Amino acid sequence: MPQSLRVFCMLCLLAAAGTAGAARWEGRVFHDMDGNGVADPGEPGVAGVVVSDGRTLARTGADGRYRFDARDDAPVFVVKPAGWHLPARADGLPATWHAPRAGGREDGDFALQRRSMRRDGALSVLVFADPQVKSLADVDYYARDIVDPLAAAGGREADLGISLGDIVDDVAALYPDVNAVTTRLRVPWLHVPGNHDVDPGVRDDDASLAAFRASYGPDTFAWEEDAATFLMLDDVVMQPGGRPAYVGGLREDQFAFLEAWLPTLPKDRLLVLGVHIPLFDTAAPGRPATFRAADRERLFALLADVPKLLVLSGHRHTQRHYRHGPADGWRGDEPLHEFNVGAASGAFWSGAPDAEGIPDATMADGTPNGHALLEVDADGRYRLSWHPARRPQGDPARTDAMHLHAPRVLRRGAYPAWAVYANVYMGEADTRVEYRIGDGEWTAMQRVERPDPWLAAENARDDAAVALRGYDRSPEAEPSLHLWRGALPTDRDAGEHAVEVRAFDRWHGEQRAGTRYRLQDREETRGPAPHP
């Protein structure tokens, strides 16, 4: 075969490969003025709106119409523009996407309705990580422990909600039950897949999220609000037959989407990146990395020109802040803040139940289960907070910001080897934490990386029990990254002494908690030391 003919055949094959598995999609993004979800005569199109299959972008024209070749195995979604909202699907989730339909021409209209912006231009976002239900009993815990208290409080007047993966614990049949609970909050809700949301028995990564996509649509998508833009990415790469069976990373189609979409972002708006597996490495020494370094560096290179950026991740069932720098491949002017959010399920719905039958669910670092709240101002500045699912009312030692642990009684005059501990849930290495005894001077507490003593005591109670105290016992306490210690003086008068702790949160200022301990006199009863 002549060289020229060989080249021509090769080009034909490449062209065929590039269009194989594609469907011609066209549709219209329109202003749904009467809210019926149907494009009625006289309802205008909305120009400049992005529609995508998670790889290729199309943008609507002046008449609101778009047209492009989309993958026939991927949902097609609209990037909701700021100032608009979407109607709800039958399951209560936002109508952001159309299911893939292989072959031929596909029609996909999207209805948008005008949304009035808050007077201050701010945004309030509920953030859940790892609800991770494995049974209807867990769905009930999720409802009564996390969602119903929020619903009773008006959903904290949130504008948006996010779940950062592991919606279920390998039981995709529970998606409708979880959705029925979450949508009680009447807040538009976005979902990222986790490693426990993949289909059982998957043979490759491409086919691992069929059930998730059937319930939630795209695993890569974006959503725009006036104060912030949200980018949700599936970062679980399955490795069937490998060890481990998955790793953190991104696919080529996701990079193609990012390369096309990121340059269109307004520079004055915060970009919130939501993923399941943390971007920072959490592997023990000598173990494989938990996130592919090449993918992280490639992602960071694409994000380097984004001036306002926040990463939210889940997966770990502990809580911490991480500041990415040059060692992680981040080249921005300031460290990149990643908030690794504690789990809604805590320690997988384990631990002794309370009076209402809900498991304690404290995580291995001592953080109580609950949810995070992200508040974004109109200028892109943000605030984060953690909200425990429940705490004993009237107990000053357990607040939304921290809990304290201290001995109840010490011998007066004993060597001061015992301490009050403060687990400050949103604490970082530079958080200022102080304590005082009575009306004494405030003294700096020492940050320590050791197991939370309250959880260690709970482990001891589980050890001593002759029968299971709950379905599963609490997790073994592991070193916490947000624990502070202050030695308790024993040279005071006999009797009870108040202990007060204050922590200075970078977003919400001074937070306080208190407890008490007692000093007791005891006569010396020990005899002389024995001879060696």
Coordinates of C-alpha atoms in Angstrom, one line a residue:
M1 CA 0.0 0.0 0.0
P2 CA 1.4 3.4 -0.9
Q3 CA 2.5 5.6 2.0
S4 CA 0.0 8.3 1.1
L5 CA -2.9 5.8 1.1
R6 CA -1.7 4.3 4.4
V7 CA -1.8 7.8 6.0
F8 CA -5.2 8.5 4.5
C9 CA -6.6 5.3 6.0
M10 CA -5.1 6.1 9.3
L11 CA -6.7 9.5 9.4
C12 CA -10.1 7.9 8.5
L13 CA -9.7 5.5 11.4
L14 CA -8.9 8.3 13.8
A15 CA -11.8 10.3 12.6
A16 CA -14.2 7.4 13.0
A17 CA -12.8 6.7 16.5
G18 CA -13.3 10.4 17.5
T19 CA -17.1 10.2 16.6
A20 CA -17.8 6.7 17.7
G21 CA -20.2 6.5 20.6
A22 CA -21.4 10.1 20.1
A23 CA -25.0 11.4 19.9
R24 CA -26.0 14.7 18.4
W25 CA -27.6 16.6 21.2
E26 CA -29.6 19.8 20.8
G27 CA -32.0 21.7 23.0
R28 CA -32.9 25.0 24.5
V29 CA -32.2 26.6 27.9
F30 CA -35.2 28.8 28.5
H31 CA -36.7 31.1 31.1
D32 CA -39.5 29.0 32.7
M33 CA -41.7 32.0 33.5
D34 CA -44.7 30.0 34.7
G35 CA -42.7 27.3 36.5
N36 CA -44.3 24.4 34.7
G37 CA -41.0 23.0 33.4
V38 CA -42.2 23.2 29.7
A39 CA -41.0 25.7 27.1
D40 CA -44.3 27.5 26.4
P41 CA -44.8 30.0 23.6
G42 CA -43.3 33.4 24.5
E43 CA -40.9 32.0 27.1
P44 CA -37.5 33.4 26.0
G45 CA -34.2 31.5 25.8
V46 CA -31.3 32.2 28.1
A47 CA -28.1 33.0 26.3
G48 CA -24.5 32.1 27.3
V49 CA -25.3 29.1 29.4
V50 CA -22.9 26.1 29.4
V51 CA -24.2 22.6 28.6
S52 CA -21.8 19.7 28.8
D53 CA -21.4 15.9 28.9
G54 CA -18.5 16.2 31.3
R55 CA -15.9 16.5 28.5
T56 CA -17.2 18.7 25.8
L57 CA -18.8 22.1 26.3
A58 CA -21.6 23.9 24.3
R59 CA -22.8 27.4 25.0
T60 CA -26.3 28.6 24.3
G61 CA -26.9 31.3 21.7
A62 CA -29.1 34.4 21.9
D63 CA -32.1 32.2 21.5
G64 CA -31.1 29.8 24.3
R65 CA -30.3 27.0 21.8
Y66 CA -27.3 24.7 21.9
R67 CA -26.1 21.8 19.8
F68 CA -23.1 19.5 20.1
D69 CA -22.0 15.9 19.8
A70 CA -22.1 14.3 23.3
R71 CA -20.9 11.0 24.5
D72 CA -23.7 8.4 24.3
D73 CA -22.8 6.9 27.7
A74 CA -22.7 10.2 29.7
P75 CA -25.5 12.4 31.2
V76 CA -25.8 15.8 29.6
F77 CA -26.1 18.6 32.2
V78 CA -26.5 22.3 32.4
V79 CA -24.2 24.5 34.4
K80 CA -26.8 26.4 36.4
P81 CA -25.9 30.1 36.0
A82 CA -25.8 32.6 38.9
G83 CA -29.1 34.3 39.5
W84 CA -31.2 31.4 38.4
H85 CA -32.5 28.2 39.9
L86 CA -33.7 24.9 38.5
P87 CA -37.0 23.1 39.1
A88 CA -37.0 19.9 41.1
R89 CA -37.1 16.4 39.6
A90 CA -39.7 13.9 40.8
D91 CA -37.2 12.8 43.5
G92 CA -36.8 16.3 44.8
L93 CA -33.2 16.8 43.4
P94 CA -32.5 19.7 40.9
A95 CA -33.3 19.0 37.3
T96 CA -29.8 19.6 36.1
W97 CA -29.3 16.7 33.7
H98 CA -30.7 14.3 31.1
A99 CA -29.8 10.6 31.1
P100 CA -27.7 9.4 28.2
R101 CA -29.5 7.9 25.3
A102 CA -27.4 6.1 22.7
G103 CA -27.5 6.9 19.0
G104 CA -29.2 9.4 16.8
R105 CA -30.3 13.0 17.7
E106 CA -31.3 13.7 21.3
D107 CA -33.3 16.6 22.5
G108 CA -32.6 18.1 25.9
D109 CA -34.3 21.3 27.1
F110 CA -33.5 22.8 30.5
A111 CA -35.8 25.1 32.4
L112 CA -34.5 28.0 34.5
Q113 CA -36.4 30.1 36.9
R114 CA -35.3 33.5 38.2
R115 CA -34.0 33.5 41.7
S116 CA -33.8 36.6 43.9
M117 CA -30.4 37.1 45.4
R118 CA -30.0 37.7 49.1
R119 CA -29.8 41.4 49.9
D120 CA -26.2 41.0 51.2
G121 CA -25.2 38.8 48.2
A122 CA -24.0 36.1 50.6
L123 CA -24.4 32.3 50.3
S124 CA -24.9 29.6 52.9
V125 CA -24.0 26.0 52.1
L126 CA -24.7 22.8 54.1
V127 CA -21.8 20.3 53.7
F128 CA -22.3 16.6 54.5
A129 CA -19.5 14.0 54.1
D130 CA -20.1 10.3 54.1
P131 CA -23.6 9.7 55.2
Q132 CA -22.6 6.1 54.4
V133 CA -25.8 4.2 55.2
K134 CA -25.8 0.4 54.8
S135 CA -29.3 -0.4 56.0
L136 CA -32.7 1.2 56.6
A137 CA -31.7 1.5 60.3
D138 CA -28.8 3.7 59.2
V139 CA -31.1 5.8 57.0
D140 CA -33.3 6.3 60.1
Y141 CA -30.2 7.5 62.1
Y142 CA -29.3 9.9 59.2
A143 CA -32.8 11.3 59.3
R144 CA -33.2 11.7 63.0
D145 CA -29.6 12.7 63.8
I146 CA -28.6 14.9 60.9
V147 CA -31.5 16.0 58.7
D148 CA -34.6 16.4 60.9
P149 CA -32.9 18.7 63.4
L150 CA -31.8 20.9 60.5
A151 CA -35.2 20.8 58.9
A152 CA -36.8 21.8 62.2
A153 CA -34.4 24.8 62.3
G154 CA -35.2 25.9 58.8
G155 CA -32.2 24.2 57.3
R156 CA -30.1 26.9 58.8
E157 CA -31.6 29.0 56.0
A158 CA -29.2 27.3 53.6
D159 CA -29.1 28.2 49.9
L160 CA -27.4 24.9 48.7
G161 CA -26.3 21.5 50.0
I162 CA -23.4 19.2 49.1
S163 CA -22.7 15.5 49.9
L164 CA -19.1 14.6 49.4
G165 CA -19.4 11.0 48.5
D166 CA -20.1 7.6 50.2
I167 CA -23.8 8.4 50.1
V168 CA -24.3 4.7 50.9
D169 CA -22.1 1.9 52.1
D170 CA -22.1 -0.3 49.0
V171 CA -25.9 -0.6 48.9
A172 CA -27.0 1.5 45.9
A173 CA -30.6 0.3 46.4
L174 CA -30.7 2.8 49.3
Y175 CA -30.3 5.9 47.2
P176 CA -34.0 6.6 46.9
D177 CA -34.4 6.3 50.7
V178 CA -31.4 8.6 51.3
N179 CA -32.8 11.2 48.8
A180 CA -36.2 11.1 50.4
V181 CA -34.6 12.1 53.7
T182 CA -32.1 14.7 52.3
T183 CA -34.8 16.5 50.3
R184 CA -36.8 17.2 53.5
L185 CA -34.4 20.2 53.8
R186 CA -35.9 21.7 50.6
V187 CA -32.5 22.9 49.5
P188 CA -30.9 22.2 46.1
W189 CA -28.5 19.4 46.7
L190 CA -25.4 18.3 44.9
H191 CA -23.7 14.9 45.2
V192 CA -20.2 13.6 44.6
P193 CA -19.6 9.8 44.3
G194 CA -17.4 8.0 46.8
N195 CA -15.6 4.7 46.7
H196 CA -18.6 3.1 48.4
D197 CA -20.9 4.4 45.7
V198 CA -19.4 2.2 43.0
D199 CA -21.3 -0.7 41.5
P200 CA -20.5 -4.1 42.9
G201 CA -18.2 -6.3 40.9
V202 CA -17.0 -3.6 38.6
R203 CA -14.5 -4.6 35.9
D204 CA -13.2 -1.2 35.0
D205 CA -13.4 2.4 36.2
D206 CA -15.5 3.6 33.2
A207 CA -18.4 1.3 34.2
S208 CA -18.2 1.7 37.9
L209 CA -20.9 4.4 38.5
A210 CA -24.0 3.2 36.6
A211 CA -26.2 3.2 39.7
F212 CA -24.9 6.5 40.9
R213 CA -25.5 8.2 37.5
A214 CA -29.0 6.8 37.4
S215 CA -29.8 8.6 40.6
Y216 CA -27.6 11.7 40.5
G217 CA -26.6 12.1 36.9
P218 CA -23.1 13.4 36.1
D219 CA -20.1 12.6 38.2
T220 CA -18.3 15.8 37.0
F221 CA -20.3 19.0 36.8
A222 CA -20.4 22.6 37.8
W223 CA -23.0 25.0 39.5
E224 CA -22.8 28.7 39.7
E225 CA -24.1 31.0 42.4
D226 CA -23.6 34.8 42.8
A227 CA -21.0 34.5 45.5
A228 CA -19.3 31.2 44.5
T229 CA -19.0 28.6 41.7
F230 CA -19.0 24.9 42.6
L231 CA -17.0 22.3 40.8
M232 CA -17.9 18.7 41.7
L233 CA -15.4 16.0 40.6
D234 CA -15.4 12.2 40.9
D235 CA -11.9 11.5 42.1
V236 CA -12.2 7.8 42.8
V237 CA -10.3 5.8 40.2
M238 CA -11.2 2.1 40.5
Q239 CA -8.4 -0.5 40.0
P240 CA -10.3 -3.8 39.9
G241 CA -8.1 -6.6 41.1
G242 CA -5.5 -4.2 42.3
R243 CA -4.3 -3.4 45.8
P244 CA -5.7 -1.0 46.8
A245 CA -8.8 -1.5 44.7
Y246 CA -9.0 2.3 44.1
V247 CA -6.9 5.4 44.2
G248 CA -7.5 9.1 44.2
G249 CA -7.1 10.7 40.7
L250 CA -8.9 12.1 37.7
R251 CA -9.7 10.9 34.2
E252 CA -8.7 12.4 30.8
D253 CA -12.3 13.5 30.1
Q254 CA -12.4 15.4 33.4
F255 CA -9.2 17.2 32.4
A256 CA -10.7 18.0 29.0
F257 CA -13.7 19.6 30.8
L258 CA -11.5 21.6 33.1
E259 CA -9.3 22.9 30.3
A260 CA -12.3 24.1 28.4
W261 CA -14.4 25.4 31.4
L262 CA -12.0 27.0 33.9
P263 CA -10.9 29.8 31.6
T264 CA -14.6 31.0 31.4
L265 CA -14.8 31.5 35.2
P266 CA -15.3 35.0 36.6
K267 CA -12.1 36.0 38.6
D268 CA -14.0 37.7 41.4
R269 CA -15.9 34.7 42.5
L270 CA -14.8 31.9 44.9
L271 CA -14.4 28.5 43.3
V272 CA -15.3 25.6 45.6
L273 CA -13.9 22.2 44.5
G274 CA -15.8 19.2 46.0
V275 CA -14.2 15.8 45.9
H276 CA -14.4 12.6 48.0
I277 CA -10.8 11.4 48.4
P278 CA -8.6 14.1 49.8
L279 CA -6.1 15.7 47.5
F280 CA -3.3 15.4 50.1
D281 CA -1.7 12.0 50.7
T282 CA -2.9 10.1 53.7
A283 CA -0.9 6.9 53.3
A284 CA 1.3 5.5 56.0
P285 CA 5.0 5.4 55.3
G286 CA 5.8 2.6 52.8
R287 CA 2.3 2.4 51.5
P288 CA 1.0 3.4 48.1
A289 CA 0.0 7.0 47.7
T290 CA -3.7 7.7 48.2
F291 CA -3.9 10.3 45.4
R292 CA -1.9 10.1 42.2
A293 CA 0.8 12.8 42.4
A294 CA 0.8 13.4 38.6
D295 CA -3.0 14.0 38.6
R296 CA -2.7 16.4 41.5
E297 CA 0.1 18.4 39.9
R298 CA -1.9 18.6 36.6
L299 CA -5.0 19.7 38.5
F300 CA -3.1 22.3 40.5
A301 CA -1.5 23.7 37.3
L302 CA -5.0 24.2 35.9
L303 CA -6.2 25.9 39.1
A304 CA -3.1 28.0 39.6
D305 CA -4.7 31.1 38.0
V306 CA -7.9 30.9 40.1
P307 CA -7.5 33.7 42.7
K308 CA -10.1 32.4 45.2
L309 CA -10.2 28.7 45.8
L310 CA -11.4 26.3 48.5
V311 CA -11.2 22.4 48.4
L312 CA -13.8 20.3 50.3
S313 CA -13.2 16.6 50.7
G314 CA -14.5 13.6 52.7
H315 CA -13.6 9.9 53.0
R316 CA -11.4 9.9 56.1
H317 CA -14.1 9.9 58.9
T318 CA -11.8 12.3 60.8
Q319 CA -11.5 16.1 60.4
R320 CA -8.6 18.3 59.6
H321 CA -7.4 21.4 57.6
Y322 CA -4.6 21.0 55.1
R323 CA -2.7 23.8 53.4
H324 CA -1.2 22.7 50.1
G325 CA 2.2 24.2 49.2
P326 CA 5.1 23.6 46.8
A327 CA 5.8 20.2 48.3
D328 CA 2.3 19.1 47.1
G329 CA 2.8 20.7 43.6
W330 CA 0.8 23.9 44.5
R331 CA 2.4 27.0 43.0
G332 CA -0.1 29.7 44.0
D333 CA 0.8 32.8 45.9
E334 CA -0.9 31.5 49.0
P335 CA -1.3 28.0 50.3
L336 CA -4.3 26.2 49.0
H337 CA -6.8 25.4 51.8
E338 CA -8.4 22.0 51.8
F339 CA -11.0 21.2 54.5
N340 CA -11.3 17.5 55.0
V341 CA -14.8 17.4 56.4
G342 CA -15.9 15.1 59.2
A343 CA -18.5 12.4 58.4
A344 CA -22.2 12.7 58.9
S345 CA -22.1 9.0 59.9
G346 CA -19.2 9.7 62.2
A347 CA -17.5 6.4 62.8
F348 CA -19.9 4.5 60.5
W349 CA -22.9 4.8 62.8
S350 CA -21.0 3.0 65.6
G351 CA -20.9 3.4 69.3
A352 CA -23.2 3.1 72.3
P353 CA -26.7 4.4 71.5
D354 CA -28.3 7.4 73.4
A355 CA -31.7 7.5 74.9
E356 CA -33.2 7.8 71.5
G357 CA -31.4 4.8 70.1
I358 CA -29.0 6.8 68.0
P359 CA -25.4 5.6 68.1
D360 CA -22.7 7.9 69.6
A361 CA -20.8 7.9 66.3
T362 CA -17.8 9.9 67.5
M363 CA -14.9 9.6 65.0
A364 CA -11.5 8.2 65.8
D365 CA -10.0 11.6 66.3
G366 CA -12.6 12.6 68.9
T367 CA -14.7 14.7 66.5
P368 CA -18.5 14.1 67.0
N369 CA -20.5 13.3 63.8
G370 CA -22.4 16.1 62.3
H371 CA -22.2 18.6 59.4
A372 CA -20.2 21.5 58.2
L373 CA -21.5 25.0 57.2
L374 CA -19.8 27.1 54.5
E375 CA -20.7 30.7 54.4
V376 CA -19.5 32.8 51.5
D377 CA -19.7 36.6 51.3
A378 CA -20.4 38.5 48.1
D379 CA -16.7 39.3 47.8
G380 CA -15.7 35.6 47.9
R381 CA -14.5 35.5 51.5
Y382 CA -15.7 32.4 53.3
R383 CA -16.2 31.0 56.8
L384 CA -16.4 27.4 57.9
S385 CA -17.8 25.8 61.0
W386 CA -18.5 22.3 62.3
H387 CA -21.9 21.5 63.9
P388 CA -22.1 18.3 66.0
A389 CA -25.2 16.3 65.4
R390 CA -26.2 16.4 69.0
R391 CA -24.6 17.1 72.4
P392 CA -25.9 17.0 76.0
Q393 CA -27.9 20.1 76.6
G394 CA -26.7 22.2 79.5
D395 CA -23.2 20.6 79.6
P396 CA -20.7 23.5 79.4
A397 CA -17.9 21.0 78.7
R398 CA -19.4 20.1 75.3
T399 CA -20.2 22.9 72.9
D400 CA -20.5 23.2 69.1
A401 CA -16.8 24.3 69.0
M402 CA -15.1 21.8 71.3
H403 CA -15.4 19.3 74.2
L404 CA -13.3 19.1 77.3
H405 CA -12.0 16.1 79.3
A406 CA -10.6 16.4 82.8
P407 CA -10.3 14.2 85.9
R408 CA -13.1 14.8 88.5
V409 CA -10.9 14.7 91.5
L410 CA -7.1 15.0 92.3
R411 CA -5.2 14.7 95.5
R412 CA -4.3 18.2 96.8
G413 CA -0.5 18.6 96.7
A414 CA 0.1 15.8 94.2
Y415 CA 2.5 16.2 91.4
P416 CA 0.6 18.1 88.6
A417 CA 0.8 15.3 86.0
W418 CA -2.9 15.4 85.1
A419 CA -4.6 17.8 82.7
V420 CA -7.6 19.2 81.0
Y421 CA -7.8 18.4 77.3
A422 CA -9.7 20.4 74.7
N423 CA -10.6 18.9 71.4
V424 CA -11.2 21.9 69.2
Y425 CA -13.0 20.5 66.2
M426 CA -12.0 23.3 63.7
G427 CA -8.5 23.7 65.2
E428 CA -5.3 24.0 63.2
A429 CA -1.7 24.0 64.2
D430 CA -1.7 27.8 64.7
T431 CA -5.0 28.0 66.6
R432 CA -4.7 29.9 69.9
V433 CA -6.1 27.9 72.8
E434 CA -5.9 29.1 76.4
Y435 CA -7.3 28.0 79.8
R436 CA -7.6 29.4 83.3
I437 CA -8.5 28.1 86.8
G438 CA -11.2 30.2 88.4
D439 CA -10.6 33.9 87.8
G440 CA -6.8 33.3 87.3
E441 CA -4.7 34.4 84.4
W442 CA -5.2 32.9 80.9
T443 CA -2.4 30.4 80.0
A444 CA -1.6 28.9 76.7
M445 CA -2.5 25.2 76.3
Q446 CA -0.1 22.9 74.5
R447 CA -1.1 21.3 71.2
V448 CA -0.5 17.6 71.4
E449 CA -1.0 14.8 68.9
R450 CA -2.4 11.9 70.9
P451 CA -5.7 10.1 71.3
D452 CA -8.6 12.0 72.6
P453 CA -8.9 10.9 76.3
W454 CA -12.7 11.0 76.2
L455 CA -12.8 8.5 73.4
A456 CA -10.0 6.4 75.0
A457 CA -12.3 6.3 78.1
E458 CA -15.2 5.2 75.9
N459 CA -12.9 2.4 74.5
A460 CA -12.2 1.3 78.1
R461 CA -16.0 1.2 78.8
D462 CA -16.5 -1.0 75.7
D463 CA -13.6 -3.2 76.9
A464 CA -15.1 -3.6 80.3
A465 CA -18.7 -4.3 79.1
V466 CA -19.8 -8.0 79.2
A467 CA -22.1 -7.5 76.3
L468 CA -22.1 -5.3 73.2
R469 CA -23.2 -1.7 74.1
G470 CA -24.4 -1.0 70.6
Y471 CA -24.4 -2.6 67.1
D472 CA -20.7 -1.8 66.8
R473 CA -18.4 -0.4 69.4
S474 CA -16.7 3.0 69.0
P475 CA -13.5 3.2 67.0
E476 CA -10.2 2.9 68.6
A477 CA -9.0 6.3 69.5
E478 CA -6.2 7.6 67.2
P479 CA -4.0 10.7 67.5
S480 CA -6.0 13.8 67.0
L481 CA -4.6 16.8 65.1
H482 CA -6.8 19.3 67.0
L483 CA -6.2 18.4 70.7
W484 CA -4.8 20.8 73.3
R485 CA -3.5 20.0 76.9
G486 CA -3.3 22.1 80.0
A487 CA -1.9 20.8 83.3
L488 CA -4.2 21.1 86.3
P489 CA -2.7 22.7 89.4
T490 CA -2.9 20.8 92.7
D491 CA -1.6 23.5 95.0
R492 CA -4.9 25.3 95.4
D493 CA -7.4 25.0 98.3
A494 CA -9.3 21.8 98.8
G495 CA -12.6 21.8 97.1
E496 CA -14.0 22.4 93.6
H497 CA -12.3 24.6 91.0
A498 CA -13.7 25.9 87.8
V499 CA -11.7 25.4 84.5
E500 CA -12.5 27.6 81.5
V501 CA -11.0 27.1 78.0
R502 CA -11.2 29.6 75.1
A503 CA -10.2 29.0 71.5
F504 CA -9.8 31.6 68.9
D505 CA -11.4 30.5 65.7
R506 CA -10.0 32.2 62.6
W507 CA -13.6 32.8 61.3
H508 CA -15.8 33.0 64.3
G509 CA -13.7 34.5 67.0
E510 CA -13.6 33.4 70.6
Q511 CA -15.2 30.1 71.6
R512 CA -15.5 28.9 75.2
A513 CA -16.2 25.8 77.2
G514 CA -15.9 25.0 80.9
T515 CA -15.6 22.1 83.3
R516 CA -14.7 21.6 87.0
Y517 CA -12.4 19.4 89.1
R518 CA -12.0 18.9 92.8
L519 CA -9.0 18.8 95.0
Q520 CA -9.2 16.4 98.0
D521 CA -7.0 16.2 101.1
R522 CA -5.8 12.8 102.0
E523 CA -3.8 11.7 105.0
E524 CA -0.5 10.1 104.4
T525 CA -1.0 6.3 105.0
R526 CA 1.9 4.9 103.2
G527 CA 4.7 3.3 105.2
P528 CA 8.5 3.7 104.6
A529 CA 9.8 2.7 101.2
P530 CA 10.8 -1.0 101.1
H531 CA 14.5 -2.0 101.0
P532 CA 15.8 -3.0 97.6

